[in-house]
mmCIF file of C-alpha atoms and ligand atoms in Angstrom:
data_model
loop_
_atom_site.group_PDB
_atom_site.id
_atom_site.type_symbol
_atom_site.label_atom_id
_atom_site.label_comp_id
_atom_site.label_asym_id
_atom_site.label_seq_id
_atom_site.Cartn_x
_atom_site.Cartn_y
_atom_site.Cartn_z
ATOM 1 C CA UNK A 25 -164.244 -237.595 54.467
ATOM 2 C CA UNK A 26 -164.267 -239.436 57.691
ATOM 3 C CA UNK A 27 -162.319 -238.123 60.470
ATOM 4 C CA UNK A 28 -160.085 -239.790 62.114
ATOM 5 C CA UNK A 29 -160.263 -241.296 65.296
ATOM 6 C CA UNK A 30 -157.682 -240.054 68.238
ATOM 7 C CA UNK A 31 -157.515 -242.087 71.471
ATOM 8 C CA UNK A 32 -157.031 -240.880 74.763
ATOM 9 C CA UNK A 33 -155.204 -243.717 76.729
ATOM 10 C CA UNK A 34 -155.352 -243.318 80.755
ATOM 11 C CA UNK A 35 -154.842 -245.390 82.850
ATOM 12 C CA UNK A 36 -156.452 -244.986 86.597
ATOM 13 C CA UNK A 37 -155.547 -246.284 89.896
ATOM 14 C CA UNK A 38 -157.603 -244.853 92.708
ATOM 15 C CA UNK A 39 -158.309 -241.148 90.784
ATOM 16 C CA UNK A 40 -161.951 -240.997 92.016
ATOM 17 C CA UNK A 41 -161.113 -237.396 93.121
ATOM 18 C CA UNK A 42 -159.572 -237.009 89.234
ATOM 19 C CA UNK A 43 -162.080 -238.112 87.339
ATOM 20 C CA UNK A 44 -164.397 -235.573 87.111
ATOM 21 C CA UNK A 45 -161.818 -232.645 86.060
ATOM 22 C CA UNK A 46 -160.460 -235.150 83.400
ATOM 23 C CA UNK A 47 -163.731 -235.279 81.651
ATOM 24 C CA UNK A 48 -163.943 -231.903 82.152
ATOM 25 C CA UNK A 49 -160.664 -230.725 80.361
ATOM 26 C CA UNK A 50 -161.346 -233.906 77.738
ATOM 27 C CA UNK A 51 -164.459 -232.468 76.760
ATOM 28 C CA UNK A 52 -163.499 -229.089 76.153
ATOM 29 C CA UNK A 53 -160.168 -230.434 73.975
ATOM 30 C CA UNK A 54 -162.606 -232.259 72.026
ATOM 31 C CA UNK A 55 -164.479 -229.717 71.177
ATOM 32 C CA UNK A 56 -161.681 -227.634 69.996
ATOM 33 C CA UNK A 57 -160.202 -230.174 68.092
ATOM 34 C CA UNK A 58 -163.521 -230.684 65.494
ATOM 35 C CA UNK A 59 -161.018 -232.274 62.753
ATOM 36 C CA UNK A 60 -160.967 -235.654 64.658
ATOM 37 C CA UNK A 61 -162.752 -237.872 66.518
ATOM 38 C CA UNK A 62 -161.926 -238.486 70.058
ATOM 39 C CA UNK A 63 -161.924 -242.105 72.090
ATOM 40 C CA UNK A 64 -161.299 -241.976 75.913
ATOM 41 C CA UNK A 65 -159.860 -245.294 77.027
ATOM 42 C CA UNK A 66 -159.704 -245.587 80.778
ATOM 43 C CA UNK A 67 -158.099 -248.766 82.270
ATOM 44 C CA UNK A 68 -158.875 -249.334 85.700
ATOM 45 C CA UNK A 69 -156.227 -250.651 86.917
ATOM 46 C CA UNK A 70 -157.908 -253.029 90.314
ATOM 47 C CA UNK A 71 -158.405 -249.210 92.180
ATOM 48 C CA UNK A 72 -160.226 -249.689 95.251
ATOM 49 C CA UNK A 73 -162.390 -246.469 95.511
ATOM 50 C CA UNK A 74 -165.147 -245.270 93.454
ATOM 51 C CA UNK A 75 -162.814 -244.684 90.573
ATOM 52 C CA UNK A 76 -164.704 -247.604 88.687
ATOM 53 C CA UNK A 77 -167.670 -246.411 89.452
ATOM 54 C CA UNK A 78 -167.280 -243.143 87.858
ATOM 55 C CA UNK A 79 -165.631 -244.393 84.855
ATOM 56 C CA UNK A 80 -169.250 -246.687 84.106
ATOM 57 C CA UNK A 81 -171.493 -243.461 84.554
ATOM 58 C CA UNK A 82 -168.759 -241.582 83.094
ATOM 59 C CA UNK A 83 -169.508 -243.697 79.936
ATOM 60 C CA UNK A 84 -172.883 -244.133 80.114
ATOM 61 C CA UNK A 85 -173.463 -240.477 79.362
ATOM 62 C CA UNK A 86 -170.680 -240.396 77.170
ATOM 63 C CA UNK A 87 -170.485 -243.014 73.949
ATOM 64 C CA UNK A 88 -166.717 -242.298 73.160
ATOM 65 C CA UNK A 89 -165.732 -243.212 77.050
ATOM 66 C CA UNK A 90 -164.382 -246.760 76.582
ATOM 67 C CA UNK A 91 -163.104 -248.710 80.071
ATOM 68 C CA UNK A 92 -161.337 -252.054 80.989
ATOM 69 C CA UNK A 93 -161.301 -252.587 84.164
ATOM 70 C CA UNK A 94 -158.706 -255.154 85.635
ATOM 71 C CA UNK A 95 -159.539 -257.606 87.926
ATOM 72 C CA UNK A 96 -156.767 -256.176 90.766
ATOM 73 C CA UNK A 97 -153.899 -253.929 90.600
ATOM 74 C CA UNK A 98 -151.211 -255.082 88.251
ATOM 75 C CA UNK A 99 -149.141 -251.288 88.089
ATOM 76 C CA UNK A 100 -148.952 -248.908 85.769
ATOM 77 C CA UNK A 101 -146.785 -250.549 82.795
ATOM 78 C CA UNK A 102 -149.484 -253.515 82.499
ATOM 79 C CA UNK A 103 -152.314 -251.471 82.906
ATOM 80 C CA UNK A 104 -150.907 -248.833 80.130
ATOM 81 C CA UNK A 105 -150.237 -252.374 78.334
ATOM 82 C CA UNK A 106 -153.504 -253.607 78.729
ATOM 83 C CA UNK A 107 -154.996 -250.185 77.450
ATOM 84 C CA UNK A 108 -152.271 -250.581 74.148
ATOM 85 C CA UNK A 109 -153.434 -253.967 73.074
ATOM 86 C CA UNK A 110 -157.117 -252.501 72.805
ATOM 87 C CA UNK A 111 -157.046 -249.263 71.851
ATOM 88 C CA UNK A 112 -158.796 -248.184 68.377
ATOM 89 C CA UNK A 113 -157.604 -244.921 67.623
ATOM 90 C CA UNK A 114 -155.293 -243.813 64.145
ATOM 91 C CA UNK A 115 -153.185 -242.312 66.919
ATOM 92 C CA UNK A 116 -152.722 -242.783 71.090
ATOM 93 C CA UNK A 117 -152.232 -240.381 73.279
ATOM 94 C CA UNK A 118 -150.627 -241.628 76.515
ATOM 95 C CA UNK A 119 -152.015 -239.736 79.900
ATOM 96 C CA UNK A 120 -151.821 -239.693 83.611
ATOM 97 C CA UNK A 121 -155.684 -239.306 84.938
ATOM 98 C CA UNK A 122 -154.244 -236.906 87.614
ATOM 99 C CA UNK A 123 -154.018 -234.059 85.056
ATOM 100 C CA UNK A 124 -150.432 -233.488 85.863
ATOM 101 C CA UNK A 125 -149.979 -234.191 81.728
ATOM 102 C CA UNK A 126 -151.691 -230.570 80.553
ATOM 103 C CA UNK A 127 -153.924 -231.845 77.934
ATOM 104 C CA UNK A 128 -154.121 -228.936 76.270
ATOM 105 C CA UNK A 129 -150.363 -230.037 74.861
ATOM 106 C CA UNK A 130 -152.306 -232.678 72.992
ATOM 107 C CA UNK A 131 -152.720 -230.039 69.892
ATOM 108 C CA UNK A 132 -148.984 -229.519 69.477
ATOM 109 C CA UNK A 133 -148.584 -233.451 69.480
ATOM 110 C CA UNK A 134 -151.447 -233.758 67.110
ATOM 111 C CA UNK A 135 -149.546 -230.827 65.071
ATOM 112 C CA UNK A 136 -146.443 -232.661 64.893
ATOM 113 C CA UNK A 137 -148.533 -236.049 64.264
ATOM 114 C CA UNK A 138 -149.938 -234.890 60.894
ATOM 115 C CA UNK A 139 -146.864 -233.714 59.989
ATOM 116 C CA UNK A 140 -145.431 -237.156 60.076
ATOM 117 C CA UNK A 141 -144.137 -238.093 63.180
ATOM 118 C CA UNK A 142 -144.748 -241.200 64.988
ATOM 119 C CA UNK A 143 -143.819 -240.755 68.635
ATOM 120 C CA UNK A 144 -144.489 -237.349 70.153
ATOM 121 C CA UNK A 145 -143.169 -237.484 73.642
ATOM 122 C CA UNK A 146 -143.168 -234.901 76.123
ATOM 123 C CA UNK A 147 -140.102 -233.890 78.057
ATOM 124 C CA UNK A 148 -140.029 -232.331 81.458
ATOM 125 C CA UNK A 149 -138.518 -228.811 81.484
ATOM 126 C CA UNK A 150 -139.718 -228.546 85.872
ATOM 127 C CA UNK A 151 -140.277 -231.029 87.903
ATOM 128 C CA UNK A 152 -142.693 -229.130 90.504
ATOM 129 C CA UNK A 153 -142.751 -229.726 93.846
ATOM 130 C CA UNK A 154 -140.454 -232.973 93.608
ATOM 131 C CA UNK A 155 -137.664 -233.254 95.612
ATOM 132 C CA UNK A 156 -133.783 -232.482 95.592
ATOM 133 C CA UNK A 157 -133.077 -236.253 95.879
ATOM 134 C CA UNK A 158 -135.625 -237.457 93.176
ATOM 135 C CA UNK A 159 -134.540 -234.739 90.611
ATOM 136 C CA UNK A 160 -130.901 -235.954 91.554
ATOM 137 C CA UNK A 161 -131.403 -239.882 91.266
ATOM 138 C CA UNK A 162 -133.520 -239.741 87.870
ATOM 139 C CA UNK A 163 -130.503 -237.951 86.568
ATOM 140 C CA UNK A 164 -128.287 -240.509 87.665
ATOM 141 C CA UNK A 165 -131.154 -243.210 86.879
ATOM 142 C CA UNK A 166 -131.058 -242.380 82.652
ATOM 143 C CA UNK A 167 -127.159 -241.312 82.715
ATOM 144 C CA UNK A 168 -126.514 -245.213 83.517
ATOM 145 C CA UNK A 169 -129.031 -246.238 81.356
ATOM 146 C CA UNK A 170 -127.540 -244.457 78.633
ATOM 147 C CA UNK A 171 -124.198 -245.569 79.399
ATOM 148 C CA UNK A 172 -125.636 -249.571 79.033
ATOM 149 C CA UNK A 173 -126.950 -248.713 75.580
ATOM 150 C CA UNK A 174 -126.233 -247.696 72.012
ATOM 151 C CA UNK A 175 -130.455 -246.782 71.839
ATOM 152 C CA UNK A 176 -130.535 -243.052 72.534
ATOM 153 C CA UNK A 177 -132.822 -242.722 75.510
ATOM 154 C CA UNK A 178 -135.166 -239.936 76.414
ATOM 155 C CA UNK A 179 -134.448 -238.164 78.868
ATOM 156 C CA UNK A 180 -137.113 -237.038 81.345
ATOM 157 C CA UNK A 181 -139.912 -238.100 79.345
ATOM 158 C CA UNK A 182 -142.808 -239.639 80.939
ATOM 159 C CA UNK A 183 -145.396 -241.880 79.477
ATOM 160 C CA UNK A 184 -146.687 -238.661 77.659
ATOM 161 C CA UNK A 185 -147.040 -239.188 74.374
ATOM 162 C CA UNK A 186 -148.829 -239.716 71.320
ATOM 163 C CA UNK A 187 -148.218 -242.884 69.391
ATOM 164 C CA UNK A 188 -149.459 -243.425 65.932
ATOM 165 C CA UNK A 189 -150.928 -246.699 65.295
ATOM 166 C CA UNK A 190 -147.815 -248.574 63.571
ATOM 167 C CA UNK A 191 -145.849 -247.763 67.194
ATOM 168 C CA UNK A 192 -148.819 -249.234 68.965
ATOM 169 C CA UNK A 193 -149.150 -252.232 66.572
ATOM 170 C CA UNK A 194 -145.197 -252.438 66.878
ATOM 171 C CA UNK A 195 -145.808 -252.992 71.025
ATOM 172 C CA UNK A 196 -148.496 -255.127 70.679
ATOM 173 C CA UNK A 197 -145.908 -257.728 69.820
ATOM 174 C CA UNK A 198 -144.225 -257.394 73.129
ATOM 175 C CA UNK A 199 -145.189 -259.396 75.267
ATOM 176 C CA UNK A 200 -142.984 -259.552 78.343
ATOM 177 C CA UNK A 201 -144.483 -259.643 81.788
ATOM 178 C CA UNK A 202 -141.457 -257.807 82.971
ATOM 179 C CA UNK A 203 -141.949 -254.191 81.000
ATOM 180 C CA UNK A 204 -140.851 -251.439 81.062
ATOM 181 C CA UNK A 205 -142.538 -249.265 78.658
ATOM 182 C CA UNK A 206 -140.557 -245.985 78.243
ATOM 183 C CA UNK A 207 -137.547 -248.435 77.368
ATOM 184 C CA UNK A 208 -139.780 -250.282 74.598
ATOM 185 C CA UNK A 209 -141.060 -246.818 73.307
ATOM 186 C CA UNK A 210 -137.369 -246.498 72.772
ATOM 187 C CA UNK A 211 -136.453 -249.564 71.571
ATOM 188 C CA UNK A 212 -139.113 -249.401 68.253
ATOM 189 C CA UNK A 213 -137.762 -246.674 66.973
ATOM 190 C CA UNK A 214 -139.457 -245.130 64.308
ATOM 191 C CA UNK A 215 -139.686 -240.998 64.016
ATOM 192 C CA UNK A 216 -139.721 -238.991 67.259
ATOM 193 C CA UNK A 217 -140.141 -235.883 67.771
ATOM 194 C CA UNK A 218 -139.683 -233.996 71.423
ATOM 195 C CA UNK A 219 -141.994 -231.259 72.971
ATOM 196 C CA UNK A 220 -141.063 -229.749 76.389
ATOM 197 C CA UNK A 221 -143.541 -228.827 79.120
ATOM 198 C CA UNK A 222 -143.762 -227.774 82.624
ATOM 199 C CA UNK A 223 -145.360 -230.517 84.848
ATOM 200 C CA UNK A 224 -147.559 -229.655 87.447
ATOM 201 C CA UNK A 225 -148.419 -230.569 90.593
ATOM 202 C CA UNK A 226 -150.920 -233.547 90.923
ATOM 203 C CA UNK A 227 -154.489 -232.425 90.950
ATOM 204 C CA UNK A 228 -156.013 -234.608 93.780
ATOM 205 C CA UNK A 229 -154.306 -237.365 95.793
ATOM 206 C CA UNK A 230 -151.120 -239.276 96.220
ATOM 207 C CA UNK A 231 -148.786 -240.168 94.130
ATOM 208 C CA UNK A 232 -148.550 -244.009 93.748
ATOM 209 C CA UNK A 233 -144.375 -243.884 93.540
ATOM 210 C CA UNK A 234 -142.982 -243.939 97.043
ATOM 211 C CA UNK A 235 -139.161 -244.566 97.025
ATOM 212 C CA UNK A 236 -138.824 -247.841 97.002
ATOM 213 C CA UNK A 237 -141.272 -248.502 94.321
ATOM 214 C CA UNK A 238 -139.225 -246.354 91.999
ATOM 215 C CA UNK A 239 -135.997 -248.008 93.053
ATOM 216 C CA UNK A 240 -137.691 -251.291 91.826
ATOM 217 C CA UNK A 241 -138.717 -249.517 88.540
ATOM 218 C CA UNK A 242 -135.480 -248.339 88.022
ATOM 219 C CA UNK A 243 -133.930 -251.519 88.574
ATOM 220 C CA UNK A 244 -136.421 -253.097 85.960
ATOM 221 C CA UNK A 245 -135.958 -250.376 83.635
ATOM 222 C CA UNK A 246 -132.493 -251.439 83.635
ATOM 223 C CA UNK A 247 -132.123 -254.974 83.504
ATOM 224 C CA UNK A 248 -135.429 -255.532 81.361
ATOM 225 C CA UNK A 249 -133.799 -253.249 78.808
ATOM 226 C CA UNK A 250 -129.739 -254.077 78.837
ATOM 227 C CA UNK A 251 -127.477 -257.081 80.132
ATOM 228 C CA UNK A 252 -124.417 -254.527 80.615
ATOM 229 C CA UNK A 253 -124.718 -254.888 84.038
ATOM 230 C CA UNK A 254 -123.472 -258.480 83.444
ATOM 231 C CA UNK A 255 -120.814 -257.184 81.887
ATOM 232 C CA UNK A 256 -119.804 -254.981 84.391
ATOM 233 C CA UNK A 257 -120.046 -257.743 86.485
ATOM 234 C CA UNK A 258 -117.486 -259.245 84.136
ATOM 235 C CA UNK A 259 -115.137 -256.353 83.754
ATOM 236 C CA UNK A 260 -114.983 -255.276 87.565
ATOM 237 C CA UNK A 261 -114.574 -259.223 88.176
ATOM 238 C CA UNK A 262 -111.846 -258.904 85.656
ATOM 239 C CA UNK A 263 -109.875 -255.927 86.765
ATOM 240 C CA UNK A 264 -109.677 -257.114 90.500
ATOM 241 C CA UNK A 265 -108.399 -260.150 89.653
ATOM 242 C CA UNK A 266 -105.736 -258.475 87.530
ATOM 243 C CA UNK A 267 -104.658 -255.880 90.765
ATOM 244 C CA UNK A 268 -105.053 -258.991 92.947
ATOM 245 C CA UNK A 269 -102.468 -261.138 90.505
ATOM 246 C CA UNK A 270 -99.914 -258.300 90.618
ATOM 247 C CA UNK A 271 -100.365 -258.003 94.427
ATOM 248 C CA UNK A 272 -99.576 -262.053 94.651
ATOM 249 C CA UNK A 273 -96.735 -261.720 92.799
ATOM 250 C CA UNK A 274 -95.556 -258.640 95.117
ATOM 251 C CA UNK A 275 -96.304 -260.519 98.476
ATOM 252 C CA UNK A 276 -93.939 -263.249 97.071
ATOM 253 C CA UNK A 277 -90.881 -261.288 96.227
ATOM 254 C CA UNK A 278 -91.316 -259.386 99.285
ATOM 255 C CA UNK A 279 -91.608 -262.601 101.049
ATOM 256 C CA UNK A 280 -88.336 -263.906 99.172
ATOM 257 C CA UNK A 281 -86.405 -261.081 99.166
ATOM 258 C CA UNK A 282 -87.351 -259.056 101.922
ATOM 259 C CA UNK A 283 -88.535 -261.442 104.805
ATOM 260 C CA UNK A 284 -91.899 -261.989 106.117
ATOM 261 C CA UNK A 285 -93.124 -260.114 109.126
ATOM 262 C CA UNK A 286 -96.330 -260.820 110.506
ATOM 263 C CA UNK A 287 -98.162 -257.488 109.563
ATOM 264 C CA UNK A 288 -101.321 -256.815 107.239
ATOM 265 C CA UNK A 289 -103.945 -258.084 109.379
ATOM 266 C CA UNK A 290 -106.012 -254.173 107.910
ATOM 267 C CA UNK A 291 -104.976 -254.833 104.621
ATOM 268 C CA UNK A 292 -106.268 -258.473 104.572
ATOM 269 C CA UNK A 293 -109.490 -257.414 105.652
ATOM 270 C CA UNK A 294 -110.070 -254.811 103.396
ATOM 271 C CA UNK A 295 -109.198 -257.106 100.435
ATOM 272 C CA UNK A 296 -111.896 -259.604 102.045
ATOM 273 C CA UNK A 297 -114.440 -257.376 102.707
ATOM 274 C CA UNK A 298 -114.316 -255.406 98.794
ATOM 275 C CA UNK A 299 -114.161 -259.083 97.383
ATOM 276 C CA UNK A 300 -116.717 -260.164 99.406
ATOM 277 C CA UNK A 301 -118.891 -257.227 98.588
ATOM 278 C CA UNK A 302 -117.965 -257.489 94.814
ATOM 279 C CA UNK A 303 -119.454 -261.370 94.860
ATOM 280 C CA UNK A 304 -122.438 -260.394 96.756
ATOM 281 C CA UNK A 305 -123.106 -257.487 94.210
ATOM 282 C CA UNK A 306 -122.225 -259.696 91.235
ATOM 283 C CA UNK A 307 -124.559 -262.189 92.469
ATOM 284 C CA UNK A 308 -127.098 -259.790 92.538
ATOM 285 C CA UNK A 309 -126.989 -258.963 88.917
ATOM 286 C CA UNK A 310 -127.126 -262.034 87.779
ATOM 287 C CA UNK A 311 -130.013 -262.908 90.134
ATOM 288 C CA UNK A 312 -131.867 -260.255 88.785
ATOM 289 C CA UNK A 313 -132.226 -261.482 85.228
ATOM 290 C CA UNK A 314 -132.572 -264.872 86.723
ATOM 291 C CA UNK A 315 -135.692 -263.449 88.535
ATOM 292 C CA UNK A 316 -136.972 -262.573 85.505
ATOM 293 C CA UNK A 317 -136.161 -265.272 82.950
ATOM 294 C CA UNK A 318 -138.492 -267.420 85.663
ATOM 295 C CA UNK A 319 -140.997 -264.803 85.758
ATOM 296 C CA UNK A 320 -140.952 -264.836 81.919
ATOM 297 C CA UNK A 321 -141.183 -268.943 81.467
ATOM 298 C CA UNK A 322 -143.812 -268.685 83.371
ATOM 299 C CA UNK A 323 -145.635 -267.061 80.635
ATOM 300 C CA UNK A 324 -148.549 -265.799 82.297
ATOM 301 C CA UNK A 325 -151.399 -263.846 80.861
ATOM 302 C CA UNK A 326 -149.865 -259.770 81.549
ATOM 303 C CA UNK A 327 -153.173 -258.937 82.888
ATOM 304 C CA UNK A 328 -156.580 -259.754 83.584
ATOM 305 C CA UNK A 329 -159.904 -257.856 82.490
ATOM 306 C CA UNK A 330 -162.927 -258.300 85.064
ATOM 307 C CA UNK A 331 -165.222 -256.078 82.689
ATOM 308 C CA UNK A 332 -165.345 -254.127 79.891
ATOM 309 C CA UNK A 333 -167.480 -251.874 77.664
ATOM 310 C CA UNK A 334 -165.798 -253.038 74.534
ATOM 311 C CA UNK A 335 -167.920 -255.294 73.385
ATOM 312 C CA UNK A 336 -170.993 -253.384 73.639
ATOM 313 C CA UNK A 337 -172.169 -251.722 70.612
ATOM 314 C CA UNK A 338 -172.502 -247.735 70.194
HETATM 315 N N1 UDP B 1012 -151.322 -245.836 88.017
HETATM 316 C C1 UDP B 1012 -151.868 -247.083 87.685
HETATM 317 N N2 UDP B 1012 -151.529 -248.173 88.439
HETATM 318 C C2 UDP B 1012 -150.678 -248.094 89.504
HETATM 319 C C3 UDP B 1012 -150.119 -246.835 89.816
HETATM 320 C C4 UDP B 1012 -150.450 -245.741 89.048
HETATM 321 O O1 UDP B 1012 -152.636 -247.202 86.738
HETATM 322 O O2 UDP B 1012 -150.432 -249.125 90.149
HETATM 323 C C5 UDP B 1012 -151.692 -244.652 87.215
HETATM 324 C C6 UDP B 1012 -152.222 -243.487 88.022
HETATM 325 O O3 UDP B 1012 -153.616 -243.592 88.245
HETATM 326 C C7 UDP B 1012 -151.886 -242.298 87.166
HETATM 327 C C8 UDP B 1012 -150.568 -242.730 86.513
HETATM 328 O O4 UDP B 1012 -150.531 -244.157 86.610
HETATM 329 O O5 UDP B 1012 -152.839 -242.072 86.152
HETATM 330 C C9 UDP B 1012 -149.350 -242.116 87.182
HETATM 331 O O6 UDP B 1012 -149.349 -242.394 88.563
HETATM 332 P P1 UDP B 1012 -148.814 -241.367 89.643
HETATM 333 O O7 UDP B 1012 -149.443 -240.033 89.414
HETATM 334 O O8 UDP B 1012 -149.018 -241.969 90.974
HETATM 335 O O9 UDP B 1012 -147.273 -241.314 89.287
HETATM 336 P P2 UDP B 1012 -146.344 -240.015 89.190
HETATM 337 O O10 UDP B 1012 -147.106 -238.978 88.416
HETATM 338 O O11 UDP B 1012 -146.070 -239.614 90.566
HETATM 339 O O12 UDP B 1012 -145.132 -240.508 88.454
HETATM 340 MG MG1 MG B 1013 -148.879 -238.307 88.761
#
């Protein structure tokens, strides 16, 4: 009976000092697992170290090491995209190259695969060395994203995961440039099934998230997922003007009934400013998905591959 074929989907952005560990802890999966047959897919994602250049040697000793390798940066969602729309395997697992997904969890998923699940995703239990704030504003990040949507979210999953190949033919179809992929792995549905683990520290190196990087992720998770924040938009819009309606109609009878005095210089500004501030924010929002319906009529290619070892025959 032929076995079938698992892939391994990483994608790798300046993990030169990873590299070598990942094969490593691969290899030795691998060969525990003797039921399937493995594919490593490593997308390159434009990393300007030797990262590349491991990856080729990397695959020249090793037939089932498969790489594309982008022609500059484009961030983790396309590269993880670009890795989706060629992978071969009967199922995908989903990895970090800086080992801070244990591989060895891969057997559970694979567990949980054959007994019919589609989309094994691994929750966070810790979040090691990561600090106060960050625990604090993911919580706040998926309680709001929740809030916008009747789609139950997960929670503290990463990109973890092992996708059987309908969910990856399923994404194949999406083609925004704006992506977000946790929200899409959401959004297709199909049966989940959630494993915890603790994640650990990175191996080697940086991590490629400073703050203001994940603010802008978080802001795309949001709007490329949801237009409630248009609606809040609307509805706070809505309220004020209701209070400010009611407050018109006091200023007059007081004016009628009581006499004007010249007072409410403080309260006039305050109404100003929060109106102000409510336009500005409003105006925001609704730039935002502006932004991206023009990034989206663009319709540019999502990514594109300098070289690959797809082609070549093994
Ligand atoms: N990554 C990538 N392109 C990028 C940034 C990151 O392909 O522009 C890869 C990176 O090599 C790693 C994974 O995405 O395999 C997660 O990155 P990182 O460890 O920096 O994120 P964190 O674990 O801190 O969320
Ligand atoms: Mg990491």
């Amino acid at each position: 009976m032929n076995k079938k074929l698992i892939s391994f989907l990483i994608p790798a952005y300046n993990e030169a000092d990873n590299i070598d560990q990942l094969r490593q802890r691969l290899n030795k999966i691998s060969h525990k697992l003797t039921d399937f047959e493995f594919e490593f897919f490593l997308v390159n994602d434009g990393s300007n170290d030797q990262t590349m250049n491991l990856i080729r040697q990397w695959a020249d000793n090793d037939k089932r090491v498969k790489y594309v390798n982008l022609s500059r940066n484009f961030g983790k969602e396309l590269a993880l995209t670009a890795g989706i729309d060629h992978v071969n395997g009967s199922a995908v697992l989903i990895m970090d190259a800086d080992l801070q997904d244990p591989p060895e969890l891969v057997e559970e998923m694979i567990k949980y695969w054959q007994e019919g699940y589609d989309d094994i995703y691994a929750t966070r239990l810790s979040r090691d060395k990561e600090t106060f704030t960050k625990k604090i504003t993911s919580k706040l990040f998926y309680k709001v994203l929740q809030s916008s949507t009747k789609i139950p979210i997960q929670k503290n999953a990463g990109d973890f995961r092992l996708l059987d190949q309908k969910c990856i033919l399923a994404i194949r179809q999406f083609r925004e440039n704006q992506r977000y992929n946790k929200g899409i792995f959401d959004w297709i549905g199909y049966r989940k099934k959630e494993i915890t683990f603790h994640r650990q520290a990175r191996f080697s190196g940086q991590t490629k998230y400073n703050y203001f990087k994940l603010i802008n992720l978080a802001i795309d998770g949001l709007t490329s997922f949801t237009t409630t924040p248009l609606r809040w938009a609307t509805i706070l819009g809505s309220i004020i003007s209701i209070f400010t309606f009611i407050y018109i109609i006091v200023i007059v009878f007081h004016k009628l009934f009581i006499g004007n005095t010249v007072s409410g210089y403080p309260s006039l500004m305050a109404v100003i400013l929060f109106l102000g501030g409510v336009q500005l924010l409003s105006l925001g929002i609704i730039g935002e998905y502006i932004g991206k319906i023009f990034h989206e009529t663009k319709n540019r290619p999502l990514y594109l591959i300098e070289d690959s070892n797809l082609n070549q025959d093994n």
